[in-house]
Tab-separated table of C-alpha atoms in Angstrom:
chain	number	residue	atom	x	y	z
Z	21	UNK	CA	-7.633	-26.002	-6.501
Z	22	UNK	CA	-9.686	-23.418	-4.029
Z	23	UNK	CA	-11.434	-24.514	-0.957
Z	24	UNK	CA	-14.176	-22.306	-0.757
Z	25	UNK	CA	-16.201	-22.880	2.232
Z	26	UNK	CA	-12.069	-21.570	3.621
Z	27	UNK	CA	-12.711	-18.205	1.825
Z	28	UNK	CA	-13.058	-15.166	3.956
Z	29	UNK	CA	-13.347	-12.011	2.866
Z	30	UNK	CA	-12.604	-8.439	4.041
Z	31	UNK	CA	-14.335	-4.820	3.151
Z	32	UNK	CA	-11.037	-3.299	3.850
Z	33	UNK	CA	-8.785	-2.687	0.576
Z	34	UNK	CA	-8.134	-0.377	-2.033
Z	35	UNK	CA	-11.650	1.460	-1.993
Z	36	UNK	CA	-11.670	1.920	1.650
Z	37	UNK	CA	-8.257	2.986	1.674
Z	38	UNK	CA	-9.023	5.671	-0.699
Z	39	UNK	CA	-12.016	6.853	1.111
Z	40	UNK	CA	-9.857	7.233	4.428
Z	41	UNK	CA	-7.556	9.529	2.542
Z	42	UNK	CA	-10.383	11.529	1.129
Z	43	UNK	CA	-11.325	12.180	4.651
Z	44	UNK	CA	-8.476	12.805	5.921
Z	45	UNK	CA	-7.622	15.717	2.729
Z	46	UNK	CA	-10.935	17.029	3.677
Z	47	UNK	CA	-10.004	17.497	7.404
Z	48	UNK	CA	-6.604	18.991	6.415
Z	49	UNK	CA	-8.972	21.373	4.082
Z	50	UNK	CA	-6.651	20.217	0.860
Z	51	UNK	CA	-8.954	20.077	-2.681
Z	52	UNK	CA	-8.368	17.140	-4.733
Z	53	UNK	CA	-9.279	17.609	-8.574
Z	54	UNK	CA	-9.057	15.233	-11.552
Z	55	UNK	CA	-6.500	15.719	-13.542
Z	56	UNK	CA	-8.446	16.014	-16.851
Z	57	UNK	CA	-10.432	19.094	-15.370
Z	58	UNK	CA	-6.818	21.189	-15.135
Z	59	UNK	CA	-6.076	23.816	-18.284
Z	60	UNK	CA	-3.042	25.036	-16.526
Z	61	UNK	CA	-1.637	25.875	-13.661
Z	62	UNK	CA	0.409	27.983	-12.295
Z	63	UNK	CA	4.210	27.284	-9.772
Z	64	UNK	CA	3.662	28.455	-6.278
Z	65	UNK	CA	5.434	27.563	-3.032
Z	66	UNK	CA	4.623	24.676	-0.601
Z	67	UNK	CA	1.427	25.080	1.125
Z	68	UNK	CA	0.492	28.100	-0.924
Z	69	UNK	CA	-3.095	28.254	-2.225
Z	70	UNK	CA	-3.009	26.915	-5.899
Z	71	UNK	CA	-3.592	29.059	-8.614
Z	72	UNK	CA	-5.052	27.549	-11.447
Z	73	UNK	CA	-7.100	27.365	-14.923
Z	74	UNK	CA	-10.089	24.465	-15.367
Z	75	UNK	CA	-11.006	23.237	-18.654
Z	76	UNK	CA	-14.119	23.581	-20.687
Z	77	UNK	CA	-15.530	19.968	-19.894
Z	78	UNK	CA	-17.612	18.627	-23.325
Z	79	UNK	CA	-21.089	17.984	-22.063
Z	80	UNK	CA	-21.911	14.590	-21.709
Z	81	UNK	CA	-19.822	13.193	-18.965
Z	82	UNK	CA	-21.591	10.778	-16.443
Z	83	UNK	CA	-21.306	11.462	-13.100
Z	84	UNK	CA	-20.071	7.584	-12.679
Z	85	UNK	CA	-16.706	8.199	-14.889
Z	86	UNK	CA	-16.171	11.767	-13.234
Z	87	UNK	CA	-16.643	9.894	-9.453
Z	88	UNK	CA	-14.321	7.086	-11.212
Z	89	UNK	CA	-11.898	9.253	-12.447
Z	90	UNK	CA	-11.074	11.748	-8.917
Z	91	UNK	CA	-11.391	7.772	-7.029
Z	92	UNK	CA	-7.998	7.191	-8.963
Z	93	UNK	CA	-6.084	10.619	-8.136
Z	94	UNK	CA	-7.013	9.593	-4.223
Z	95	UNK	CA	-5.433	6.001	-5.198
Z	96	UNK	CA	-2.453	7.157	-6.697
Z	97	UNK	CA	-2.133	9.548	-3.628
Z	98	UNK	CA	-1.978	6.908	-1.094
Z	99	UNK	CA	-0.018	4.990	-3.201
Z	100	UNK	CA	2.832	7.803	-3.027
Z	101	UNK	CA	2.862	9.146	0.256
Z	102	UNK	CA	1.225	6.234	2.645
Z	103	UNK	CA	3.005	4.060	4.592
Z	104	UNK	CA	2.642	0.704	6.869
Z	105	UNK	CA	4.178	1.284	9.805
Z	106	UNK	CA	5.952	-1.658	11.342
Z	107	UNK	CA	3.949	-2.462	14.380
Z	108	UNK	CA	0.822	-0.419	15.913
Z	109	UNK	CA	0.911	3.148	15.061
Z	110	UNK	CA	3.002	5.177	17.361
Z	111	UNK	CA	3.037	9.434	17.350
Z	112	UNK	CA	6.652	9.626	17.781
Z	113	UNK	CA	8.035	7.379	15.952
Z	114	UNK	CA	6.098	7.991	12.634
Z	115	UNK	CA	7.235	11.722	13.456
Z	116	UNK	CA	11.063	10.525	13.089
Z	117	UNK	CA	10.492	9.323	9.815
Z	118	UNK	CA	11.170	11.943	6.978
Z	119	UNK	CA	8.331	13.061	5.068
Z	120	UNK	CA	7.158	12.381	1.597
Z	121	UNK	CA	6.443	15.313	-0.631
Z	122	UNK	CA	2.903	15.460	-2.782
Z	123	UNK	CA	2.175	17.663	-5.624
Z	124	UNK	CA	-1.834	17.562	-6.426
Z	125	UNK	CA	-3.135	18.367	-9.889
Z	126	UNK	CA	-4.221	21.621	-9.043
Z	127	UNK	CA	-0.605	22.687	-8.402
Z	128	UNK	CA	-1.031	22.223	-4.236
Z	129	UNK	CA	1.726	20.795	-3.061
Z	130	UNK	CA	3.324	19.928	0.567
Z	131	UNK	CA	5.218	17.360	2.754
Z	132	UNK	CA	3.213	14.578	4.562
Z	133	UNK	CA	4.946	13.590	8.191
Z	134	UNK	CA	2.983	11.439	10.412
Z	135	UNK	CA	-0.107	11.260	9.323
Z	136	UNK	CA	0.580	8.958	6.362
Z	137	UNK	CA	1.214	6.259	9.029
Z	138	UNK	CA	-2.328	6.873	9.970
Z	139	UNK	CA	-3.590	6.491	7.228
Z	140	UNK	CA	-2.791	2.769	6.863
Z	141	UNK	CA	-3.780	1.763	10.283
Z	142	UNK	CA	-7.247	1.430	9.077
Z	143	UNK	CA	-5.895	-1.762	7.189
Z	144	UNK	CA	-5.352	-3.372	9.942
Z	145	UNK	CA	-8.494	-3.713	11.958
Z	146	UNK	CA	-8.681	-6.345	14.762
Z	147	UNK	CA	-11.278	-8.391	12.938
Z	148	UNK	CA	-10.777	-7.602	9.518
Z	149	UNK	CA	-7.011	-6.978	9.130
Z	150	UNK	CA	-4.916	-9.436	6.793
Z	151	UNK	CA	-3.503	-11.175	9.975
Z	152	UNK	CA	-6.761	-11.879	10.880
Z	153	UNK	CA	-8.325	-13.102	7.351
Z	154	UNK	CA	-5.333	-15.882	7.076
Z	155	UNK	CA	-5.661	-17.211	10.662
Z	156	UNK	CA	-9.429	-17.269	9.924
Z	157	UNK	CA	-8.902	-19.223	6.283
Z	158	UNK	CA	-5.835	-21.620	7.907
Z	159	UNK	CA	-8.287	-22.287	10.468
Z	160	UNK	CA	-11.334	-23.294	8.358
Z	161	UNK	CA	-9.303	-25.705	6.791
Z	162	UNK	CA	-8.426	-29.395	7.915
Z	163	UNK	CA	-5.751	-29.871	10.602
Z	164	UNK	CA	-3.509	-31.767	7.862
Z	165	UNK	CA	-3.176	-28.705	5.706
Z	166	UNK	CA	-2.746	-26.148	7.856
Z	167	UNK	CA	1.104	-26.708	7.875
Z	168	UNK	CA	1.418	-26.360	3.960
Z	169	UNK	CA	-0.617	-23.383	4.159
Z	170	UNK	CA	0.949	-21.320	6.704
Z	171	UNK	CA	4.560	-22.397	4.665
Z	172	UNK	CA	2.929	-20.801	1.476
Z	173	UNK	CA	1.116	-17.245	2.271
Z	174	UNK	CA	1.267	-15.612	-0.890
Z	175	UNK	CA	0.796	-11.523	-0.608
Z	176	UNK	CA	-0.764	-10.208	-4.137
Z	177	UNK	CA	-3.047	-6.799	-5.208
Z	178	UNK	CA	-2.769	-3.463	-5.271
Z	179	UNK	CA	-2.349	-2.792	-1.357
Z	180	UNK	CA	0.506	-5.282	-1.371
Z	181	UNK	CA	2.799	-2.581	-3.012
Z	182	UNK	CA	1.993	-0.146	-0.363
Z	183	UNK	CA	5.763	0.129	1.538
Z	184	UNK	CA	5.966	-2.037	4.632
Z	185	UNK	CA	2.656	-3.559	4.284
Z	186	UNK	CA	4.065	-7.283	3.477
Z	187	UNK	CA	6.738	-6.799	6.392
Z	188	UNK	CA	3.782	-5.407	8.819
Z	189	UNK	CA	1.546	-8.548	7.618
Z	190	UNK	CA	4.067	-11.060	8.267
Z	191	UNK	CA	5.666	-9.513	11.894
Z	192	UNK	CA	1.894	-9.742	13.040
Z	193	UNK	CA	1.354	-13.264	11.278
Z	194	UNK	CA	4.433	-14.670	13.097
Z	195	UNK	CA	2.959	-13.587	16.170
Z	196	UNK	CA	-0.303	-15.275	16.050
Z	197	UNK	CA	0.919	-18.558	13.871
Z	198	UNK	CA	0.698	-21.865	15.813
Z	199	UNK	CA	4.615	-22.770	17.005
Z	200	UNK	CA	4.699	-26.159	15.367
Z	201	UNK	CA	4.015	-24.609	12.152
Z	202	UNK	CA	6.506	-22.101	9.873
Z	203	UNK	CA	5.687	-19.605	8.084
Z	204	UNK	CA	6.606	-18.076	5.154
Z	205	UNK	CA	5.377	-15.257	2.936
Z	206	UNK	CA	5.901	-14.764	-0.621
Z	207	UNK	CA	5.558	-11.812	-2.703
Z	208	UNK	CA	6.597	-11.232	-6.527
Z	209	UNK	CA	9.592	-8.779	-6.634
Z	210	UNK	CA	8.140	-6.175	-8.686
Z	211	UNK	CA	5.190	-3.889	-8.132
Z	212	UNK	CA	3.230	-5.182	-11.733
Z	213	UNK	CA	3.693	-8.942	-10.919
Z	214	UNK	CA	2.554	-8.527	-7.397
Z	215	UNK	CA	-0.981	-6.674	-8.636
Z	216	UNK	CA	-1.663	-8.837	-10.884
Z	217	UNK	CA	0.128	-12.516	-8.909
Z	218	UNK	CA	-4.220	-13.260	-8.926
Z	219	UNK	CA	-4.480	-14.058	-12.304
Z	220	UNK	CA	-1.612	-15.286	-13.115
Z	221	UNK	CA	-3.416	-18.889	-12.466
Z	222	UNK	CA	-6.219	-18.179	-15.075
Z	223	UNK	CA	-2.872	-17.159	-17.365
Z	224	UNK	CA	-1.240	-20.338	-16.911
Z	225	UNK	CA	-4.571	-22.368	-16.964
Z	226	UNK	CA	-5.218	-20.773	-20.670
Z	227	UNK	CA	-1.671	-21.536	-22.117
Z	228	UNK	CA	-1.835	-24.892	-20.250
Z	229	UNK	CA	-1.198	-27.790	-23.272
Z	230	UNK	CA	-3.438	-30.211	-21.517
Z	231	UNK	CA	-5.910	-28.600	-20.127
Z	232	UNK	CA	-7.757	-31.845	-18.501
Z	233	UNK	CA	-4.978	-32.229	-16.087
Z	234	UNK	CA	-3.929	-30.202	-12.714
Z	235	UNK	CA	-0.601	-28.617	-13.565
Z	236	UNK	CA	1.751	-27.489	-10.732
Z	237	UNK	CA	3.102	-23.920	-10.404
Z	238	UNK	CA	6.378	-24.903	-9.573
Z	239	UNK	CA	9.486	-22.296	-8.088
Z	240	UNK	CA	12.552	-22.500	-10.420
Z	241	UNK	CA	14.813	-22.455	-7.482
Z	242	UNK	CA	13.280	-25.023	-4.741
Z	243	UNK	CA	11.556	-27.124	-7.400
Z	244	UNK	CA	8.545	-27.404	-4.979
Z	245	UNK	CA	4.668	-27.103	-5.782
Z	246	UNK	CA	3.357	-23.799	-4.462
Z	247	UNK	CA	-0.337	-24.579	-5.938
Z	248	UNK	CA	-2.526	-26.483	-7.901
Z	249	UNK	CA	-4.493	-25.192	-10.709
Z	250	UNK	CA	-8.206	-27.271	-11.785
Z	251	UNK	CA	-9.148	-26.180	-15.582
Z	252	UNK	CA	-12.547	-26.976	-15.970
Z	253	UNK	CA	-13.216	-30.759	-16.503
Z	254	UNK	CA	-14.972	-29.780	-20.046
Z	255	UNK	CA	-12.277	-29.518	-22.590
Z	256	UNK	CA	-14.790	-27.623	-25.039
Z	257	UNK	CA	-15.439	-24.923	-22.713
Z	258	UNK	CA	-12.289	-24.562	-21.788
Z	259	UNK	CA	-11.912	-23.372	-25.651
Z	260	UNK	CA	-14.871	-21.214	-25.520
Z	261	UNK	CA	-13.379	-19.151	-22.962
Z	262	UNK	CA	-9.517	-18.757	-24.215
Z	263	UNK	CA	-10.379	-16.090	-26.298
Z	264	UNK	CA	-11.735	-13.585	-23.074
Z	265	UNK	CA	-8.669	-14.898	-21.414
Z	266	UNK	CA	-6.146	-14.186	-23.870
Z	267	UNK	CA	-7.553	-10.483	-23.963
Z	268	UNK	CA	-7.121	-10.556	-20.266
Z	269	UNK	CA	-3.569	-11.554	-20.040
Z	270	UNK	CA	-3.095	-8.628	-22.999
Z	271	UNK	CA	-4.485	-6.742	-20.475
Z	272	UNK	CA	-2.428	-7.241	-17.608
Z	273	UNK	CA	0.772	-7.192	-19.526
Z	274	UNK	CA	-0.378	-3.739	-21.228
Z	275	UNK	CA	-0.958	-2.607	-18.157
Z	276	UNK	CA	1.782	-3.720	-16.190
Z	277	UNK	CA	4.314	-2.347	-18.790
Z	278	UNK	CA	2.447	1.504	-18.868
Z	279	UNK	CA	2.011	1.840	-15.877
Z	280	UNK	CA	6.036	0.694	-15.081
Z	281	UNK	CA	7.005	3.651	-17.515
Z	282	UNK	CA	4.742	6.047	-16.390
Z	283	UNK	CA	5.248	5.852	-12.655
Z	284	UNK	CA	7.307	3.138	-11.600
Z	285	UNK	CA	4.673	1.701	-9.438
Z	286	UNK	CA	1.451	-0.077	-9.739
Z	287	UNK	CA	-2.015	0.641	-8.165
C-alpha cells in the first residue's frame, strides 16, 4: 500500500534535465534539430560546421508534436553523454575522465569532457535532490517504519539509467541515514526494467488471481516482502479496468524490447 500524506515530490527529472542541456548546447552555440526534419547530410570532421539537406515538412504539423519531438533528441542526448559524478562536482577530476563522443542529427559531431558532469549536478539540489526527497518521505512516516524503509529504497525511471546516478544517490543517502538504521538500495539490472520498475505493481495487481487480497512482491533469492500491493476493494471495477491495463503492460513490454534493439538503453 502507499502512504500518501509521506509523498514528496520533486520538479527536478527528466524535463528539467533536458532543458539544462538545451541551455547548455545553446551556450556552446551547437544547433539541435529533429531528426525527421534531416533529408541528408553530409560526413565532415569533428567540430566542423554541418552541412546538410532539410526535408519538405507536409503542412499540418502542430507546434506541440514538433516541440515534443526536438524534447526527445535533447533526452536521448543526455542520456548518451551525461554523467553523475560520484560526489560534488569537481573541475579536475571530471577533466580526467575520458570524453564521450556525440554525433547530432544534423551531422555535428564532437567529444564532451567535463561539462557532462555539469550537467547532472542540477539533479542534485540541496532541497530537491533524491537524497533529500527520501530523508523527507522516511521522515514523514512513523518511527516504527522508518527501519523497513530505509532497508528497501528502490531506484526506478528514466534518470535512474543515467551512469553513476544510483551510486551518487546512495554514497549521499549513507551519509545522511540515521546510524541505527541500514540501508539498502535496489535497482533492476537492466535499463527497460528499471524505467518502467513503477508499474510493474499495476502489472502484477492486473494478473493478480485474487484480486481482493494484498499480494506480496516477494525476491526469489531472500524470500522477503519488498512491498505490498492494495487492488481496489471492488472486485467489479477491478474488471472494468483490466482491459486499459493490459494495453499498458503491452506497452511497456513493446517498448522496453524496441527500444533494447534500437539503442541499448532506455529513456
Amino acid at each position: 500500500y502507499a502512504i500518501v500524506s509521506a509523498a514528496v515530490r520533486s520538479p527536478l527529472g527528466g524535463d528539467h534535465l533536458a532543458a539544462q542541456a538545451k541551455n547548455m548546447l545553446n551556450n556552446m552555440h551547437i544547433q539541435m534539430l529533429p531528426i525527421y526534419s534531416i533529408q541528408s547530410k553530409e560526413v565532415i570532421r569533428e567540430r566542423e560546421r554541418a552541412r546538410y539537406t532539410l526535408k519538405t515538412l507536409p503542412a499540418g504539423l502542430t507546434q506541440s508534436w514538433q516541440q515534443y519531438m526536438l524534447k526527445r533528441q535533447y533526452e536521448d542526448f543526455y542520456h548518451c553523454v551525461a554523467q553523475v559524478s560520484e560526489s560534488s562536482y569537481d573541475e579536475r577530476t571530471a577533466a580526467s575522465v575520458p570524453g564521450v563522443h556525440y554525433e547530432f542529427p544534423g551531422g555535428y559531431h564532437q567529444d564532451f569532457g567535463p561539462e557532462r558532469f555539469k550537467l547532472t549536478e542540477c539533479l542534485f539540489e540541496q532541497n530537491l535532490g533524491a537524497p533529500h526527497l527520501v530523508c523527507s518521505a522516511a521522515a514523514a512516516c512513523d518511527a516504527d517504519a522508518r527501519p523497513a524503509l530505509w532497508g528497501a529504497v528502490v531506484a526506478c525511471g528514466g534518470l535512474a539509467n543515467l551512469g553513476g546516478w544510483l551510486e551518487r544517490v546512495s554514497r549521499e543517502l549513507a551519509a545522511r541515514a540515521p546510524s541505527s538504521h541500514r540501508l539498502k538500495t535496489h535497482a533492476a539490472p537492466s535499463p527497460p526494467e528499471r524505467r518502467f520498475a513503477a508499474w510493474l505493481g499495476t502489472y502484477i495487481a492486473q494478473h493478480s488471481a485474487q484480486p481482493g487480497r494484498l499480494a506480496g512482491a516477494r525476491e526469489p533469492r531472500a524470500g522477503r516482502a519488498r512491498a505490498l500491493l492494495a487492488p481496489p476493494q471492488n472486485a467489479r471495477r477491478a474488471l472494468a479496468v483490466r482491459a486499459p491495463l493490459r494495453r499498458l503492460a503491452w506497452y511497456v513490454r513493446s517498448t522496453a524490447r524496441s527500444t533494447t534493439r534500437a539503442a541499448g538503453w532506455s529513456a
